[in-house]
Coordinates of C-alpha atoms in Angstrom, one line a residue:
Chain P
X266 CA 13.4 21.3 34.9
X267 CA 10.4 21.1 32.3
X268 CA 10.9 17.5 32.0
X269 CA 10.2 17.1 35.7
X270 CA 7.4 19.5 35.3
X271 CA 5.7 17.4 32.7
X272 CA 6.6 14.2 34.4
X273 CA 5.0 15.4 37.8
X274 CA 2.0 16.5 36.1
X275 CA 2.0 13.0 34.3
X276 CA 1.8 11.3 37.9
X277 CA -0.8 13.7 39.0
X278 CA -3.0 12.8 36.2
X279 CA -2.3 9.0 36.9
X280 CA -2.9 9.2 40.7
X281 CA -6.1 11.2 40.3
X282 CA -7.3 8.7 37.5
X283 CA -6.2 6.0 39.7
X284 CA -8.1 7.2 43.1
X285 CA -11.1 8.0 40.9
X286 CA -11.0 4.5 39.2
X287 CA -10.6 3.0 42.7
X288 CA -12.9 5.1 44.6
X289 CA -15.6 4.7 42.2
X290 CA -15.4 1.3 41.4
X291 CA -16.0 0.2 44.9
X292 CA -18.8 2.9 45.8
X293 CA -20.4 1.2 42.7
X294 CA -20.0 -2.1 43.9
X295 CA -21.3 -1.1 47.5
X296 CA -24.4 1.3 46.6
X297 CA -24.8 0.9 43.0
X298 CA -28.2 -0.6 43.7
X299 CA -29.3 2.6 46.2
X300 CA -31.9 4.4 44.8
X301 CA -33.2 8.1 46.2
X302 CA -35.4 8.4 49.2
X303 CA -38.3 8.3 49.3
X304 CA -40.6 11.3 50.6
X305 CA -40.9 11.9 54.5
X306 CA -44.3 12.7 54.3
X307 CA -47.3 10.5 53.4
X308 CA -49.1 11.9 50.1
X309 CA -51.7 14.1 51.0
X310 CA -54.6 12.3 48.4
X311 CA -56.3 9.6 49.3
X312 CA -57.3 10.0 52.8
X313 CA -59.1 7.1 54.2
X314 CA -62.2 7.2 57.1
X315 CA -61.3 4.9 59.6
X316 CA -62.3 4.7 63.5
X317 CA -59.2 5.3 65.6
X318 CA -58.6 4.2 69.4
X319 CA -58.7 0.6 69.1
X320 CA -58.1 -1.3 72.7
X321 CA -55.1 -3.0 70.7
X322 CA -53.3 -0.2 70.3
X323 CA -49.7 0.2 71.2
X324 CA -48.8 3.6 72.7
X325 CA -45.0 3.1 71.6
X326 CA -43.8 6.0 69.3
X327 CA -44.5 5.3 65.6
X328 CA -42.1 4.4 63.4
X329 CA -41.6 7.4 60.9
X330 CA -43.6 7.3 57.6
X331 CA -40.4 7.3 55.2
X332 CA -38.8 4.2 57.0
X333 CA -42.0 2.1 57.1
X334 CA -42.4 2.8 53.3
X335 CA -38.5 2.7 52.4
X336 CA -37.1 0.1 54.2
X337 CA -39.4 -3.2 53.3
X338 CA -38.8 -6.7 52.4
X339 CA -41.2 -7.6 49.3
X340 CA -39.1 -10.0 47.3
X341 CA -41.6 -9.8 44.5
X342 CA -39.7 -6.4 43.7
X343 CA -36.1 -7.1 44.7
X344 CA -34.4 -8.8 47.4
X345 CA -32.7 -5.4 48.9
X346 CA -34.5 -3.2 51.5
X347 CA -35.1 -0.1 49.3
X348 CA -35.8 -1.9 46.2
X349 CA -39.5 -2.4 46.6
X350 CA -40.4 1.3 47.1
X351 CA -38.0 2.2 44.0
X352 CA -39.2 -0.7 41.8
X353 CA -43.2 -1.0 42.4
X354 CA -43.7 2.6 41.7
X355 CA -45.6 2.3 38.6
X356 CA -47.9 -1.0 40.2
X357 CA -51.1 -0.8 39.2
X358 CA -53.1 -2.1 42.5
X359 CA -56.8 -1.4 40.6
X360 CA -59.1 -3.0 39.7
X361 CA -58.0 -6.0 42.0
X362 CA -60.3 -8.4 42.4
X363 CA -59.6 -11.1 45.4
X364 CA -61.3 -15.0 45.7
X365 CA -62.2 -16.9 48.2
X366 CA -63.0 -20.6 48.0
X367 CA -62.2 -23.8 49.5
X368 CA -64.2 -24.9 52.4
X369 CA -66.9 -22.1 52.5
X370 CA -70.7 -22.0 51.5
X371 CA -70.4 -18.7 50.2
X372 CA -67.3 -18.8 47.6
X373 CA -66.9 -15.3 46.0
X374 CA -65.0 -13.3 43.7
X375 CA -65.1 -9.5 45.1
X376 CA -63.5 -6.1 44.2
X377 CA -60.9 -5.0 46.7
X378 CA -63.2 -1.6 46.9
X379 CA -66.2 -3.6 48.0
X380 CA -64.5 -5.3 50.7
X381 CA -63.7 -1.4 52.2
X382 CA -67.4 -0.9 51.6
X383 CA -68.7 -3.9 53.5
X384 CA -66.3 -3.9 56.6
X385 CA -65.6 -0.5 58.6
X386 CA -62.1 0.6 58.6
X387 CA -60.1 1.3 61.6
X388 CA -56.7 1.9 62.9
X389 CA -54.4 -0.7 64.6
X390 CA -51.2 0.7 65.5
X391 CA -49.0 -2.4 65.9
X392 CA -45.5 -3.7 66.5
X393 CA -44.1 -5.3 63.8
X394 CA -41.3 -7.8 64.5
X395 CA -39.0 -9.0 60.8
X396 CA -37.2 -12.5 61.3
X397 CA -34.2 -10.4 60.6
X398 CA -33.8 -9.2 64.3
X399 CA -35.6 -5.4 63.5
X400 CA -39.1 -4.0 64.3
X401 CA -41.3 -0.8 63.7
X402 CA -44.5 0.2 65.0
X403 CA -46.9 1.0 61.9
X404 CA -50.5 2.7 62.3
X405 CA -52.4 -0.3 59.9
X406 CA -55.8 0.9 58.8
X407 CA -57.9 -2.0 57.8
X408 CA -60.7 -4.9 59.1
X409 CA -60.6 -7.9 61.2
X410 CA -60.0 -11.2 58.9
X411 CA -62.5 -12.4 61.0
X412 CA -65.2 -10.4 59.6
X413 CA -64.2 -11.5 56.2
X414 CA -64.2 -15.0 57.1
X415 CA -67.8 -15.0 58.5
X416 CA -69.3 -13.9 55.9
X417 CA -68.0 -16.6 53.6
X418 CA -69.1 -19.3 56.1
X419 CA -66.4 -21.7 56.4
X420 CA -67.7 -25.2 56.6
X421 CA -67.0 -27.6 59.3
X422 CA -64.0 -29.5 57.6
X423 CA -62.2 -25.9 56.9
X424 CA -59.3 -25.4 59.5
X425 CA -56.8 -23.4 57.9
X426 CA -56.6 -20.5 55.8
X427 CA -54.4 -19.8 52.8
X428 CA -53.4 -17.0 51.0
X429 CA -51.7 -16.2 47.8
X430 CA -50.1 -13.1 46.4
X431 CA -50.3 -12.1 42.5
X432 CA -48.3 -14.1 40.6
X433 CA -47.3 -11.4 37.4
X434 CA -43.5 -11.0 36.6
X435 CA -44.4 -8.1 34.4
X436 CA -45.6 -6.3 37.3
X437 CA -43.5 -7.8 39.9
X438 CA -40.2 -7.9 38.1
X439 CA -38.6 -9.8 41.4
X440 CA -40.5 -13.0 40.2
X441 CA -38.3 -13.0 37.4
X442 CA -35.6 -14.4 39.1
X443 CA -36.1 -17.7 41.3
X444 CA -35.3 -16.9 44.8
X445 CA -38.3 -18.1 46.1
X446 CA -41.3 -20.5 44.5
X447 CA -43.7 -17.8 43.1
X448 CA -46.4 -17.2 44.0
X449 CA -45.6 -16.3 47.3
X450 CA -48.2 -18.4 49.5
X451 CA -49.1 -18.0 53.4
X452 CA -51.3 -19.6 56.1
X453 CA -52.9 -19.8 59.5
X454 CA -54.4 -22.0 61.6
X455 CA -58.4 -21.1 61.8
X456 CA -58.7 -20.0 65.2
X457 CA -55.8 -18.1 64.7
X458 CA -57.2 -16.3 61.8
X459 CA -60.4 -15.5 63.6
X460 CA -58.6 -14.0 66.1
X461 CA -59.4 -9.9 66.3
X462 CA -55.9 -8.9 66.2
X463 CA -55.4 -10.6 62.9
X464 CA -56.2 -7.7 60.1
X465 CA -56.6 -7.6 56.4
X466 CA -54.7 -3.8 55.9
X467 CA -55.8 -1.3 53.2
X468 CA -53.8 1.4 54.6
X469 CA -51.2 3.1 56.9
X470 CA -50.7 6.4 58.2
X471 CA -54.1 7.2 57.4
X472 CA -53.7 6.7 53.7
X473 CA -53.9 3.7 51.3
X474 CA -51.2 1.3 50.9
X475 CA -48.3 2.2 49.1
X476 CA -47.4 -0.5 46.3
X477 CA -43.9 -1.6 48.5
X478 CA -46.3 -2.4 51.5
X479 CA -48.3 -4.6 49.7
X480 CA -51.1 -2.5 48.3
X481 CA -54.3 -3.2 47.9
X482 CA -54.7 -5.6 50.2
X483 CA -52.2 -7.3 53.0
X484 CA -52.5 -9.8 55.9
X485 CA -51.1 -8.5 59.5
X486 CA -50.7 -10.7 62.1
X487 CA -48.3 -8.8 64.8
X488 CA -47.5 -11.5 67.2
X489 CA -45.9 -13.7 64.4
X490 CA -42.9 -12.3 62.3
X491 CA -43.2 -10.0 59.7
X492 CA -43.0 -12.7 56.8
X493 CA -46.4 -13.9 57.9
X494 CA -47.7 -10.8 56.5
X495 CA -48.1 -11.6 53.0
X496 CA -49.0 -9.0 50.5
X497 CA -50.5 -8.1 47.4
X498 CA -53.3 -10.9 48.1
X499 CA -55.7 -12.1 45.3
X500 CA -56.6 -15.4 46.8
X501 CA -57.9 -16.6 50.1
X502 CA -58.9 -20.6 50.3
X503 CA -60.1 -22.3 53.4
X504 CA -58.5 -25.9 53.6
X505 CA -58.8 -29.1 55.7
X506 CA -55.2 -29.9 55.7
X507 CA -52.1 -27.6 56.8
X508 CA -51.1 -25.2 54.0
X509 CA -47.8 -24.8 52.5
X510 CA -46.2 -21.3 53.2
X511 CA -43.1 -19.9 51.3
X512 CA -40.6 -19.5 53.6
X513 CA -41.1 -23.0 55.4
X514 CA -40.6 -24.5 52.2
X515 CA -37.6 -22.4 51.2
X516 CA -35.7 -23.1 54.3
X517 CA -38.0 -25.8 56.5
X518 CA -35.0 -25.6 59.4
X519 CA -35.3 -21.7 60.0
X520 CA -38.5 -20.9 59.1
X521 CA -42.2 -22.9 60.4
X522 CA -45.4 -22.4 59.4
X523 CA -46.4 -20.6 62.9
X524 CA -43.5 -18.4 62.8
X525 CA -45.0 -16.9 66.3
X526 CA -42.1 -14.3 67.9
X527 CA -40.4 -15.9 70.1
X528 CA -37.1 -14.6 72.0
X529 CA -36.5 -18.3 73.3
X530 CA -35.9 -19.9 70.0
X531 CA -33.5 -18.6 68.0
X532 CA -33.1 -18.8 64.4
X533 CA -30.2 -21.0 63.3
X534 CA -27.9 -18.2 62.5
X535 CA -28.7 -15.6 64.6
X536 CA -30.1 -14.4 67.9
X537 CA -33.9 -13.6 68.4
X538 CA -33.6 -12.7 72.0
X539 CA -33.3 -8.6 71.0
X540 CA -34.1 -6.8 68.2
X541 CA -33.5 -3.0 66.8
X542 CA -36.5 -1.1 66.9
X543 CA -35.7 1.3 63.5
X544 CA -34.5 4.6 64.5
X545 CA -33.1 3.3 67.7
X546 CA -29.4 3.2 68.5
X547 CA -29.7 0.3 71.4
X548 CA -31.4 -3.2 70.7
X549 CA -34.3 -4.1 72.9
X550 CA -35.3 -7.5 74.2
X551 CA -37.8 -9.2 72.1
X552 CA -41.2 -10.0 73.6
X553 CA -42.7 -13.3 73.4
X554 CA -45.7 -13.0 70.6
X555 CA -44.1 -9.4 70.0
X556 CA -45.8 -8.4 73.2
X557 CA -49.2 -9.9 72.4
X558 CA -48.8 -13.1 74.7
X559 CA -52.0 -11.5 76.7
X560 CA -53.9 -12.0 73.8
X561 CA -52.7 -14.7 72.0
X562 CA -50.8 -17.3 74.2
X563 CA -54.3 -19.4 74.7
X564 CA -54.0 -20.4 71.1
X565 CA -51.0 -22.5 72.0
X566 CA -51.9 -24.1 74.8
X567 CA -50.2 -27.1 75.5
X568 CA -47.8 -26.8 72.5
X569 CA -44.6 -27.3 72.3
X570 CA -43.3 -24.0 70.8
X571 CA -39.7 -25.0 70.4
X572 CA -40.9 -27.5 67.6
X573 CA -43.8 -25.7 66.3
X574 CA -41.9 -23.0 66.0
Chain E
X258 CA 16.8 9.7 37.3
X259 CA 16.0 9.0 33.8
X260 CA 12.3 9.0 32.7
X261 CA 12.6 5.0 32.2
X262 CA 13.2 4.5 36.2
X263 CA 10.8 6.7 37.0
X264 CA 8.4 4.9 35.2
X265 CA 9.1 2.1 36.2
X266 CA 8.8 3.0 39.8
X267 CA 5.3 4.1 39.5
X268 CA 4.9 6.8 42.3
X269 CA 1.2 7.4 41.8
X270 CA -0.1 3.9 41.8
X271 CA 0.3 3.1 45.6
X272 CA -1.2 6.6 46.6
X273 CA -3.9 6.7 44.2
X274 CA -5.2 3.3 45.3
X275 CA -5.0 4.2 49.1
X276 CA -6.9 7.4 48.4
X277 CA -9.4 5.7 46.2
X278 CA -10.1 2.7 48.5
X279 CA -10.6 5.0 51.6
X280 CA -13.5 6.6 49.6
X281 CA -16.1 4.4 50.7
X282 CA -15.2 4.7 54.4
X283 CA -15.8 8.4 53.8
X284 CA -18.8 8.0 52.3
X285 CA -20.2 6.0 55.0
X286 CA -19.4 8.6 57.7
X287 CA -20.8 11.3 55.4
X288 CA -24.0 9.2 54.8
X289 CA -24.4 8.4 58.7
X290 CA -24.6 12.3 59.3
X291 CA -26.8 13.3 56.8
X292 CA -29.4 10.4 57.3
X293 CA -28.4 8.6 53.9
X294 CA -27.9 5.5 55.5
X295 CA -31.6 4.6 55.3
X296 CA -33.8 3.5 58.1
X297 CA -31.2 0.7 59.5
X298 CA -27.9 2.7 59.4
X299 CA -25.8 0.5 61.8
X300 CA -27.0 -2.5 59.7
X301 CA -26.3 -1.0 56.5
X302 CA -22.9 0.4 57.4
X303 CA -22.0 -3.2 58.5
X304 CA -22.9 -4.4 55.5
X305 CA -21.3 -2.2 53.2
X306 CA -17.7 -2.0 55.5
X307 CA -18.0 -6.3 55.2
X308 CA -18.3 -6.1 51.8
X309 CA -15.5 -3.5 50.7
X310 CA -13.2 -5.7 53.2
X311 CA -14.1 -8.6 51.3
X312 CA -13.8 -7.3 47.8
X313 CA -10.5 -6.0 48.7
X314 CA -9.4 -8.9 50.2
X315 CA -10.3 -11.2 47.0
X316 CA -8.6 -8.0 44.9
X317 CA -5.1 -8.6 46.9
X318 CA -5.6 -12.3 46.0
X319 CA -5.9 -11.3 42.5
X320 CA -2.6 -9.3 42.0
X321 CA -0.3 -12.1 42.3
X322 CA -2.1 -14.3 39.4
X323 CA -2.6 -11.0 37.6
X324 CA 1.6 -10.8 37.7
X325 CA 2.0 -14.7 36.8
X326 CA -0.4 -14.8 34.2
X327 CA 0.0 -11.5 32.1
X328 CA 3.4 -10.8 33.5
X329 CA 3.2 -7.5 34.6
X330 CA 4.9 -6.0 37.7
X331 CA 2.8 -3.3 38.9
X332 CA 0.1 -5.7 40.8
X333 CA 3.1 -6.9 43.0
X334 CA 3.9 -3.2 44.1
X335 CA -0.1 -2.7 45.9
X336 CA -0.5 -6.2 47.2
X337 CA 0.7 -5.4 50.7
X338 CA -1.4 -2.3 50.6
X339 CA -4.5 -3.8 49.3
X340 CA -4.2 -6.5 51.8
X341 CA -4.1 -4.3 54.4
X342 CA -6.8 -1.9 53.3
X343 CA -8.8 -5.2 53.4
X344 CA -7.8 -5.7 56.8
X345 CA -8.6 -2.3 57.7
X346 CA -12.6 -2.5 56.5
X347 CA -12.8 -5.7 58.2
X348 CA -11.8 -3.8 61.6
X349 CA -14.1 -1.1 61.1
X350 CA -16.5 -4.0 60.2
X351 CA -16.2 -6.0 63.3
X352 CA -16.1 -2.6 65.6
X353 CA -19.2 -1.2 64.0
X354 CA -20.7 -5.0 65.2
X355 CA -18.9 -4.9 68.7
X356 CA -19.7 -1.3 69.4
X357 CA -22.8 0.0 67.8
X358 CA -24.7 -3.3 66.8
X359 CA -24.0 -4.8 70.4
X360 CA -23.1 -1.9 72.1
X361 CA -20.3 -3.8 73.8
X362 CA -22.4 -6.3 75.3
X363 CA -19.5 -8.7 75.4
X364 CA -21.9 -11.8 76.9
X365 CA -24.2 -11.3 73.8
X366 CA -21.2 -11.2 71.6
X367 CA -19.5 -14.2 72.8
X368 CA -22.8 -15.9 72.6
X369 CA -23.2 -15.0 69.3
X370 CA -19.4 -15.9 68.2
X371 CA -19.9 -19.4 69.9
X372 CA -23.7 -20.4 68.9
X373 CA -24.0 -18.8 65.4
X374 CA -22.4 -20.5 62.7
X375 CA -22.3 -17.5 60.3
X376 CA -20.8 -15.1 62.9
X377 CA -18.4 -17.5 64.2
X378 CA -17.0 -18.1 60.5
X379 CA -16.8 -14.0 60.5
X380 CA -14.7 -13.8 63.2
X381 CA -12.5 -16.9 62.2
X382 CA -12.0 -14.9 59.0
X383 CA -10.8 -12.0 60.9
X384 CA -8.5 -13.6 63.6
X385 CA -6.7 -15.2 60.5
X386 CA -6.3 -12.0 59.2
X387 CA -4.5 -10.2 62.3
X388 CA -1.2 -12.3 62.3
X389 CA -0.9 -11.5 58.2
X390 CA -1.3 -7.7 59.5
X391 CA 1.0 -7.7 62.0
X392 CA 3.7 -8.9 60.0
X393 CA 3.2 -7.5 56.7
X394 CA 6.4 -5.4 57.8
X395 CA 9.4 -5.9 55.5
X396 CA 11.4 -6.4 59.1
X397 CA 8.5 -9.0 59.8
X398 CA 9.7 -10.7 56.2
X399 CA 13.7 -10.6 57.2
X400 CA 13.0 -11.8 60.9
X401 CA 11.2 -14.7 59.7
X402 CA 12.7 -15.8 56.7
X403 CA 10.8 -15.4 52.8
X404 CA 9.5 -19.1 53.0
X405 CA 8.2 -19.3 56.4
X406 CA 6.6 -15.7 56.2
X407 CA 5.2 -16.7 52.9
X408 CA 3.8 -19.8 54.7
X409 CA 2.3 -18.1 57.0
X410 CA 0.6 -15.5 54.9
X411 CA -1.2 -18.4 53.0
X412 CA -3.6 -18.3 55.4
X413 CA -5.1 -15.5 53.5
X414 CA -6.8 -18.0 51.4
X415 CA -9.0 -19.7 54.1
X416 CA -9.6 -16.3 55.1
X417 CA -11.2 -15.5 52.1
X418 CA -12.8 -18.6 51.9
X419 CA -14.4 -18.1 55.2
X420 CA -15.7 -14.5 54.4
X421 CA -17.2 -16.0 51.6
X422 CA -18.9 -18.3 53.9
X423 CA -19.8 -15.7 56.2
X424 CA -21.2 -13.6 53.5
X425 CA -23.1 -16.8 51.8
X426 CA -24.6 -17.9 55.3
X427 CA -26.0 -14.3 56.1
X428 CA -28.4 -13.8 53.6
X429 CA -31.7 -14.7 53.9
X430 CA -32.4 -16.3 51.1
X431 CA -30.9 -15.2 47.6
X432 CA -27.2 -16.0 47.4
X433 CA -26.5 -14.8 44.0
X434 CA -24.3 -11.7 45.2
X435 CA -21.9 -13.7 48.0
X436 CA -22.0 -16.4 45.2
X437 CA -20.4 -14.4 42.4
X438 CA -17.2 -13.5 45.1
X439 CA -17.6 -17.2 45.2
X440 CA -17.0 -17.6 41.9
X441 CA -13.8 -15.4 41.9
X442 CA -12.2 -16.8 45.1
X443 CA -12.6 -20.1 43.5
X444 CA -11.1 -18.8 39.9
X445 CA -8.2 -17.2 41.8
X446 CA -7.5 -20.6 44.1
X447 CA -7.4 -22.7 40.5
X448 CA -5.2 -20.2 39.0
X449 CA -3.2 -20.0 42.1
X450 CA -2.7 -24.0 42.0
X451 CA -1.8 -24.7 39.2
X452 CA 1.1 -22.0 39.5
X453 CA 2.3 -22.5 42.8
X454 CA 5.0 -21.1 45.1
X455 CA 7.6 -22.1 42.4
X456 CA 7.3 -19.0 40.6
X457 CA 7.8 -16.7 43.6
X458 CA 10.8 -18.5 44.2
X459 CA 11.9 -18.7 40.9
X460 CA 12.3 -15.0 40.2
X461 CA 13.8 -12.2 41.3
X462 CA 10.9 -10.1 41.1
X463 CA 8.5 -12.0 43.0
X464 CA 10.6 -10.8 46.2
X465 CA 11.4 -7.4 44.6
X466 CA 8.1 -5.6 46.4
X467 CA 9.3 -6.9 49.8
X468 CA 12.4 -5.1 49.4
X469 CA 12.5 -1.2 48.1
X470 CA 15.3 0.6 48.2
X471 CA 15.1 1.4 51.6
X472 CA 15.4 -2.1 52.9
X473 CA 17.6 -4.7 51.9
X474 CA 18.1 -5.2 48.5
X475 CA 16.4 -7.7 46.5
X476 CA 19.2 -9.6 45.7
X477 CA 20.4 -10.3 49.2
X478 CA 16.6 -11.5 50.4
X479 CA 16.6 -13.3 47.2
X480 CA 19.6 -15.7 48.3
X481 CA 18.2 -15.8 51.7
X482 CA 15.4 -17.4 50.1
X483 CA 17.3 -20.4 48.2
X484 CA 20.0 -20.8 51.4
X485 CA 16.6 -21.7 53.2
X486 CA 15.0 -23.5 50.6

């Protein structure tokens, strides 16, 4: 009896240890990377002054602040969706200067806070469609990119606008791994960049941009896939030739220079016909140019959008 | 029953592995209810279930080499259990994809499987696992004969390979994580190719796990193996 009780005790201990070991091991493999949840409310400090009620606003329900600031693709801070929020916490986005040069008459280096004094800020409630087939509705605060470009006076040779993200592996730990060719670069045709829908954003939900969303200055072009919205911009260069863009260099068969939202042109590995709006259960159909066809389809008249995807 | 025999039975091993392996499924259900799966809970559950399925599948493949390299007896006792757990998670993964992600839109699913290569290979991997799960019983081994049965069950290798490819093709760019599993699988295949089924047929231990006390004695099964081969 004594021996059997000891055996039973030993087996129970070994059973517990095995289940804890196996369970703990699997759980850490699956969610070892997950960090704590960010707050659900925007911080009260740093409220911005801006105009509301833009004619370009969508009336669709806004994606909650918590989701907008915790589910991010920003490989400079890690490739998982929750890493940018967790790993950008101490990121200093001031002081920050933006250099503008190339095919312009008024090349300049300007402090980001000067930009917000030059250009009145306005709210733009835009749909954001990620190339990974999910979407959000985000109230950005910013100013039209075209206003800045007019100020630097493009020359007659200027046909494209090239953007560059900060390269600083000390401050952007994701750049230590060669996942993409750093720094991240993006580009627009000049007429796309001058379109009033294209903005440079400095805030969202009424506050300054959180680091994980591209502080202090990022591009927002709502009719294109989200990866065109280059973050933490330090340089804008106007060029005569089409500039390279990071994802089209990384995967030329999967990501094009134009990257207009197009349900008729599938990603080679998944469908672009539907999307999941964050917070919704059912998929919804994806709209041509992300629902902005009336405003921007004219930019591409006569172009084969299957070829120039 | 002597202490030695009890030790040899390891009565805690399989239940411990079973309970531990169910932890990720329980955690996903709990986090789904509390909002802990984040902004895109369906994608998160899908990714986690798929990862656990792959980890368990590769773990089940590691058990045989563990025995042959270290001559341990215990890995073989949980091989079927771990394989079935891998199938369980793969089935949950497929169910979440078909039911929650695609809302049982069979046309969209058929288009996905036929047009997208990463979904096609994932679907192929799961399809290969179905006959293995169905024939995982002792009765199936007896009915089919061990040689035919084990030949069928080598399908687990292409299934695991396809599962790794499914993972590699699924990620947008950073293939470091899937490549870790690819490397482990490659190592296991290498070990396997240098110590093929000869070992299984040569020793009694090889088939011991197939014939627990309540089934045909190991010796009878073994002799049957040799008759056939």
